Tab-separated table of C-alpha atoms and ligand atoms in Angstrom:
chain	number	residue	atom	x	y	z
A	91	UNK	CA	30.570	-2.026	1.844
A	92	UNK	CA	31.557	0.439	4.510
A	93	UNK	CA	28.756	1.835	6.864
A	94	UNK	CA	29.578	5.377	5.065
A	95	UNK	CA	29.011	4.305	1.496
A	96	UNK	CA	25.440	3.817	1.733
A	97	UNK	CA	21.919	5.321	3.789
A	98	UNK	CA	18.954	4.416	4.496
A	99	UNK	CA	16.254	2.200	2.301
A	100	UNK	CA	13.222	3.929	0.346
A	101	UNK	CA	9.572	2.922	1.485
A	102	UNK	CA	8.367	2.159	-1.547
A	103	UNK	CA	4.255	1.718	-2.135
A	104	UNK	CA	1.773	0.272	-4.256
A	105	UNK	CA	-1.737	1.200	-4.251
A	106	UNK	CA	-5.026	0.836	-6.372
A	107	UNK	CA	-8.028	-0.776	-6.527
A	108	UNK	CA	-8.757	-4.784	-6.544
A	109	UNK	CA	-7.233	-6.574	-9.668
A	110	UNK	CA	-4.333	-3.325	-10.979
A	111	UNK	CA	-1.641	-5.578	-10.694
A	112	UNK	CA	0.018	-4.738	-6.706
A	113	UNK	CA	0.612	-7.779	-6.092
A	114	UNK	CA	2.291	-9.110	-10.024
A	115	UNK	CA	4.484	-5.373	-9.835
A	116	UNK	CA	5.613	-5.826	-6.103
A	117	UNK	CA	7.293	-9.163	-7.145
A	118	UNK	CA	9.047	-8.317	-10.251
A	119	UNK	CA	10.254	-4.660	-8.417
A	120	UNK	CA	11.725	-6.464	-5.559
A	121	UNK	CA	13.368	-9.344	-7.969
A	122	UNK	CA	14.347	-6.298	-10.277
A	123	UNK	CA	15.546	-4.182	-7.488
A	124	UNK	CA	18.199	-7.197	-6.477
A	125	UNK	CA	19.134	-8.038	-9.598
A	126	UNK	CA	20.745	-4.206	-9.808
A	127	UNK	CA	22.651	-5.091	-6.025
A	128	UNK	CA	19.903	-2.914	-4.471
A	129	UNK	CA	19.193	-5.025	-1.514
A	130	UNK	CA	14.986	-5.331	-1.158
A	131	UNK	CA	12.288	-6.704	0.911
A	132	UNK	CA	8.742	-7.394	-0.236
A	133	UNK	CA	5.641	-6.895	2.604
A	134	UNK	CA	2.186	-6.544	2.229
A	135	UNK	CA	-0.395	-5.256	4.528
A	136	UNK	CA	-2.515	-6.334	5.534
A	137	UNK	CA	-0.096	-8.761	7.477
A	138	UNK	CA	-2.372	-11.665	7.940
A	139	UNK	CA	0.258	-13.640	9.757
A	140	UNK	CA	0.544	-11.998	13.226
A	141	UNK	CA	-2.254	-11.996	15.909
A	142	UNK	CA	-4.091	-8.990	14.949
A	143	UNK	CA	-3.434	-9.658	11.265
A	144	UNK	CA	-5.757	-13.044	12.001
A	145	UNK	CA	-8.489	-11.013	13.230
A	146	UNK	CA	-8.431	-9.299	10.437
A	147	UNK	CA	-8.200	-12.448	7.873
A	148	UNK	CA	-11.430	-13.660	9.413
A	149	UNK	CA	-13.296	-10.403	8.894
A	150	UNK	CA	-11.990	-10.197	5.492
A	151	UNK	CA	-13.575	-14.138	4.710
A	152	UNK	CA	-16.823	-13.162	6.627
A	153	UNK	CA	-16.018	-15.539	9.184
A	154	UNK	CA	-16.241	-12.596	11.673
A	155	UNK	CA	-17.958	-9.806	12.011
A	156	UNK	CA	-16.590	-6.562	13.860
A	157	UNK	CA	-17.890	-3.130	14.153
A	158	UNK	CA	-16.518	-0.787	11.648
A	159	UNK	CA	-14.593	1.148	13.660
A	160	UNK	CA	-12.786	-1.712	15.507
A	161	UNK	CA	-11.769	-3.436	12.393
A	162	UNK	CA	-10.656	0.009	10.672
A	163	UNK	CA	-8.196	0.385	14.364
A	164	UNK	CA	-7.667	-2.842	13.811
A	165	UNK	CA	-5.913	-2.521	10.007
A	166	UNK	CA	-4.286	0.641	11.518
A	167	UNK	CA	-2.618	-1.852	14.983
A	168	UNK	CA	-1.277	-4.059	11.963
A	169	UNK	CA	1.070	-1.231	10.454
A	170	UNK	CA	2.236	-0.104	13.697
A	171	UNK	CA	3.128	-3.219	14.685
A	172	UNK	CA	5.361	-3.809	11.985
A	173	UNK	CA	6.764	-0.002	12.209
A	174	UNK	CA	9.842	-1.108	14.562
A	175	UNK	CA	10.454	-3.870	11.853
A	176	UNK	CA	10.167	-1.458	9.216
A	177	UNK	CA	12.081	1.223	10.454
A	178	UNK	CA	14.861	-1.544	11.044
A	179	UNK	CA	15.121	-2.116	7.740
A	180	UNK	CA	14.976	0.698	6.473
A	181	UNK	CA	18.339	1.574	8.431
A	182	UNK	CA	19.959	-1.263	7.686
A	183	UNK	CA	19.952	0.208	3.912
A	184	UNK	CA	17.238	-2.492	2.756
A	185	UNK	CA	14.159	-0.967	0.830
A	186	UNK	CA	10.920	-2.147	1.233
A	187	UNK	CA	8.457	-2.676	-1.800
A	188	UNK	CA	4.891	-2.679	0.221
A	189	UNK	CA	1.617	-4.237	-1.397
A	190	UNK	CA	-0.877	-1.557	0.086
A	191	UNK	CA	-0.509	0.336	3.394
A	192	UNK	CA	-2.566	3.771	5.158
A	193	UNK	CA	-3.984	4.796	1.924
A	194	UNK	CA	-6.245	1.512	1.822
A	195	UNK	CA	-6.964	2.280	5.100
A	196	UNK	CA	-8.071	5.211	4.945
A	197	UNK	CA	-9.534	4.957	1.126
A	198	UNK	CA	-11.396	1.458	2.387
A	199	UNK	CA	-12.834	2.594	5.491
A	200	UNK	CA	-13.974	5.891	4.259
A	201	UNK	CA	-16.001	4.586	1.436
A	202	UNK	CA	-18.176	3.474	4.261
A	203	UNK	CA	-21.133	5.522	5.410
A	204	UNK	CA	-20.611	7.849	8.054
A	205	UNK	CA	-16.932	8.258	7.981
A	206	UNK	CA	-14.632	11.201	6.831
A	207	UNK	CA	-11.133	11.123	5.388
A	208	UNK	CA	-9.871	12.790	8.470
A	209	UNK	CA	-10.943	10.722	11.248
A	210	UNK	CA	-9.398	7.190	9.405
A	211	UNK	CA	-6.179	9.147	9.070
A	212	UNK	CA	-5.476	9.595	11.990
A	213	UNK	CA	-4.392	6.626	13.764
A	214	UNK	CA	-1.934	6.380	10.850
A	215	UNK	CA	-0.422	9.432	11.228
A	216	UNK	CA	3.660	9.414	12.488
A	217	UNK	CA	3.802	5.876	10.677
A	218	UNK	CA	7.179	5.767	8.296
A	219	UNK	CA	6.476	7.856	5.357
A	220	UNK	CA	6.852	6.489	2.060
A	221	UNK	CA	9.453	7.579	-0.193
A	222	UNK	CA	7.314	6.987	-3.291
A	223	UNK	CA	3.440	5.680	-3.587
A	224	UNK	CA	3.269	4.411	-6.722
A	225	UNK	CA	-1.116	4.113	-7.475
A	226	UNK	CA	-1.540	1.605	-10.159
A	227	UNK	CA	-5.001	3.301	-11.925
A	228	UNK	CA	-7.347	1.195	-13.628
A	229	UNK	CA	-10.943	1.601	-14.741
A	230	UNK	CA	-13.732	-0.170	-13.380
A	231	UNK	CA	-14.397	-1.623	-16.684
A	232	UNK	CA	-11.255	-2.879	-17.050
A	233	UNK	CA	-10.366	-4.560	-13.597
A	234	UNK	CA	-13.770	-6.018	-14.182
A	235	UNK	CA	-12.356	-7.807	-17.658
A	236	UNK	CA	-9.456	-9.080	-15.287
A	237	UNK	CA	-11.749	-11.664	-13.628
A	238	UNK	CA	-14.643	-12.035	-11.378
A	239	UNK	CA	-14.240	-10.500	-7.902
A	240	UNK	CA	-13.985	-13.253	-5.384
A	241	UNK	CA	-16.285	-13.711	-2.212
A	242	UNK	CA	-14.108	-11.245	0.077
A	243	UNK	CA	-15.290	-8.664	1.894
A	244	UNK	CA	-15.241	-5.421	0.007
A	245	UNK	CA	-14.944	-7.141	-3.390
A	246	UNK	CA	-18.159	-5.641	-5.787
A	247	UNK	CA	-17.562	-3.144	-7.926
A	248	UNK	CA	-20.012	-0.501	-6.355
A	249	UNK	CA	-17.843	-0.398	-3.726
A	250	UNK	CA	-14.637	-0.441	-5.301
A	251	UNK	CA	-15.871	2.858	-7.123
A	252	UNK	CA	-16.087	4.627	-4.020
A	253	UNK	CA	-12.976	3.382	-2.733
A	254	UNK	CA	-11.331	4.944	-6.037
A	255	UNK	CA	-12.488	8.074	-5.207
A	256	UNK	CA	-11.198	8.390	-1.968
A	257	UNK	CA	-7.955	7.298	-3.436
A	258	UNK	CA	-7.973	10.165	-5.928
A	259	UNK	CA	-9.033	12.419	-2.947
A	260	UNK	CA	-5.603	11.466	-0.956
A	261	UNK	CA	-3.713	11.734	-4.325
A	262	UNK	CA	-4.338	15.605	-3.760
A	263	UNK	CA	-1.755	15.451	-0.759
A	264	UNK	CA	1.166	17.113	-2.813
A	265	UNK	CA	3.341	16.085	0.601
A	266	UNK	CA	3.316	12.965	-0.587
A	267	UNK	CA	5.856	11.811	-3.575
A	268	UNK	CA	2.506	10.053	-5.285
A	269	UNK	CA	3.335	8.778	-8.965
A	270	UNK	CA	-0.073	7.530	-11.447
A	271	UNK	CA	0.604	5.072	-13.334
A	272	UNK	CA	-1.755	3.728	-15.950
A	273	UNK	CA	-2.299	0.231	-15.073
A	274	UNK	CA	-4.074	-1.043	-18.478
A	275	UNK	CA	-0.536	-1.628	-19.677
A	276	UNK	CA	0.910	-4.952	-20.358
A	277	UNK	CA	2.960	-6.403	-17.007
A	278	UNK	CA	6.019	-5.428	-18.840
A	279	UNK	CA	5.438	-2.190	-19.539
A	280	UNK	CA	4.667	-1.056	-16.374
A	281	UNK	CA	7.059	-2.878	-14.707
A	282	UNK	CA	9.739	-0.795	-16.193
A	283	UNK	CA	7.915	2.483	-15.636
A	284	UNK	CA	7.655	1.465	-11.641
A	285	UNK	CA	11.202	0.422	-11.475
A	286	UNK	CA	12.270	3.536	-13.034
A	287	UNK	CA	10.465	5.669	-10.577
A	288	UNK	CA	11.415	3.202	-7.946
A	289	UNK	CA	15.130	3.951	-8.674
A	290	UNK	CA	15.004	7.565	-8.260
A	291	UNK	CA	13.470	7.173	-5.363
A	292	UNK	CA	15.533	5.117	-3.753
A	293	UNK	CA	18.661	7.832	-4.752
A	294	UNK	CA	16.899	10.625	-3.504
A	295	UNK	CA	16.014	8.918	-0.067
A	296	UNK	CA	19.538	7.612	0.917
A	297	UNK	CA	20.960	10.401	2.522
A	298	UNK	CA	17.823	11.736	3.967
A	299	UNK	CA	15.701	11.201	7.370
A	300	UNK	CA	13.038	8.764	7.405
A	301	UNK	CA	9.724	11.019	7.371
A	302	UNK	CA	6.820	10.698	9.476
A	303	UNK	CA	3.172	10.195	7.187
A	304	UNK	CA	0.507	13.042	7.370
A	305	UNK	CA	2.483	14.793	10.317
B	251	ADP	P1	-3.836	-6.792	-7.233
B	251	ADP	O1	-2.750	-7.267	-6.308
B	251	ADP	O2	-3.776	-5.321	-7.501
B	251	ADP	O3	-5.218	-7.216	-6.812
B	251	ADP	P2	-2.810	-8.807	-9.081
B	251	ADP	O4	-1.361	-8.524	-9.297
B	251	ADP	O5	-3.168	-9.910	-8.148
B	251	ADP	O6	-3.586	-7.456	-8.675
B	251	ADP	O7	-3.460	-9.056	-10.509
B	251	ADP	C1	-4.870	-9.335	-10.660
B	251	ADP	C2	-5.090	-10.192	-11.910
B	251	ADP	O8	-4.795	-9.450	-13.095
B	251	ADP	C3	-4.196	-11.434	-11.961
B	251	ADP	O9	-4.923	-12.465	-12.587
B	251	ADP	C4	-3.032	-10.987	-12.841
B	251	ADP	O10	-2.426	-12.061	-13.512
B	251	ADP	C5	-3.705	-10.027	-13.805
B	251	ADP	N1	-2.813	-8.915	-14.221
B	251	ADP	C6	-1.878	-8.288	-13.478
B	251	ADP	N2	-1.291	-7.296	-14.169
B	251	ADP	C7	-1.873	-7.274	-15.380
B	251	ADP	C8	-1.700	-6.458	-16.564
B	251	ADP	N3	-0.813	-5.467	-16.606
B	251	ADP	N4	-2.484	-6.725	-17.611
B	251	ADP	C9	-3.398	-7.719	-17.572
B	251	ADP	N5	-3.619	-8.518	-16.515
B	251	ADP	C10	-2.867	-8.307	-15.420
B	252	2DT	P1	-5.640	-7.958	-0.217
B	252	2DT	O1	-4.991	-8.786	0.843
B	252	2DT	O2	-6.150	-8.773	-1.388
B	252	2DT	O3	-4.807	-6.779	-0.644
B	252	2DT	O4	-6.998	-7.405	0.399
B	252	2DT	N1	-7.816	-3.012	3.447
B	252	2DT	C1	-6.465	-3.085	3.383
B	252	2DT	C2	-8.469	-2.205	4.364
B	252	2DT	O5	-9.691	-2.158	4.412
B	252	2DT	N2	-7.713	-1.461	5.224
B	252	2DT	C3	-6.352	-1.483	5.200
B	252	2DT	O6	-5.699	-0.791	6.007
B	252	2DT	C4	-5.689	-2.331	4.237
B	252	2DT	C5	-4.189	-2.390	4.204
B	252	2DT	C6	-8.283	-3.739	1.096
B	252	2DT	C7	-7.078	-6.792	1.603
B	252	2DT	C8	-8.377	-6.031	1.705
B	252	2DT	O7	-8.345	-5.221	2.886
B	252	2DT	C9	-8.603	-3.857	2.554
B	252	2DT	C10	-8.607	-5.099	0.536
């Protein structure tokens, strides 16, 4: 194909809580997305491979402990160190299906004591904005039926509550293309609503400028 014939890639996200499915629906978009000749990357944040992302693997398995703050800058470091890589692809016309990205950050970190929604958005801010943030909604009860939660930080489901609301508080950001989708549907069902949404979205982004998140 000619360099005129096609734009940019969408920034495509998944959020929700523990157990809705990210990880199953990133997996079967990206194959899906192929498939259709729709060249697509999978990533995930966070990125456990690079330096900072193995800081962050051993706070996650309690085999570190770091001040809330640090570890919250920390999560934050791991985006932005992928941005040039991101931004890259995105130019080279190849979408990217993430698995999480600032909206856990913000939604983890402020369903600690003591911090607001504003201060953990901020060292996101200016990151690529997604095209589409697709938020995979499930009910406590039924991520609960899904499994026990393993011994990761963050995973009880007193704190997962919180973290839902704080979710639904960024959902009110009508800046943002956000898109509910009710997770207690069977894989295949909601793997054709995502892709559907996912297809628009990447139409409507071609021809248009990468944005900039919460600027
Ligand atoms: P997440 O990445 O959001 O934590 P996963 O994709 O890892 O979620 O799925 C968590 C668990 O739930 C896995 O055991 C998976 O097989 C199962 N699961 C995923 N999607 C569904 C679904 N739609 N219905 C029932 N179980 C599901
Ligand atoms: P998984 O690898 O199973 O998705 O769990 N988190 C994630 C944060 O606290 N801040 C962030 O910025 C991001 C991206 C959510 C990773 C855990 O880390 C949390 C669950």
């Amino acid at each position: 194909r000619s360099k005129m014939s096609h734009g940019r890639g969408a920034l495509i996200v998944l959020e929700g809580v523990d157990k809705a499915g990210k990880t199953t629906q990133c997996k079967k978009l990206v194959n899906a997305l192929i498939e259709s000749g729709r060249p697509a990357e999978i990533m995930r944040f966070p990125d456990r491979t690079t330096q900072i992302g193995q800081l962050i693997n051993a706070y996650l398995e309690k085999k570190s402990n770091l001040e809330d703050h640090v570890v919250h800058l920390l999560f934050s470091a791991n985006r932005w160190e992928l941005e040039p890589l991101m931004r890259k692809k995105l130019e080279q016309g190849i979408s990217l299906v993430v698995d999480r990205y600032a909206f856990s950050g913000v939604a983890f970190t402020s369903a600690k004591p003591g911090f607001s929604l504003e201060w953990c958005m901020k060292p996101d801010v200016g990151l690529p904005k997604p095209d589409l943030v697709l938020f995979l909604q499930l009910h406590p009860l039924d991520a609960a039926q899904r499994g026990q939660y393993g011994s990761e930080r963050y995973e009880s489901s007193d704190f997962q509550k919180v973290v839902l609301q704080r979710f639904e508080q960024l959902m009110k950001d009508k800046s943002l293309n956000w898109q509910v989708i009710n997770a207690a549907k069977s894989i295949e069902d909601l793997h054709a609503e995502i892709k559907s949404h996912s297809e628009t979205a990447i139409t409507v982004a071609e021809f248009q400028p990468i944005g900039k998140l919460w600027k």
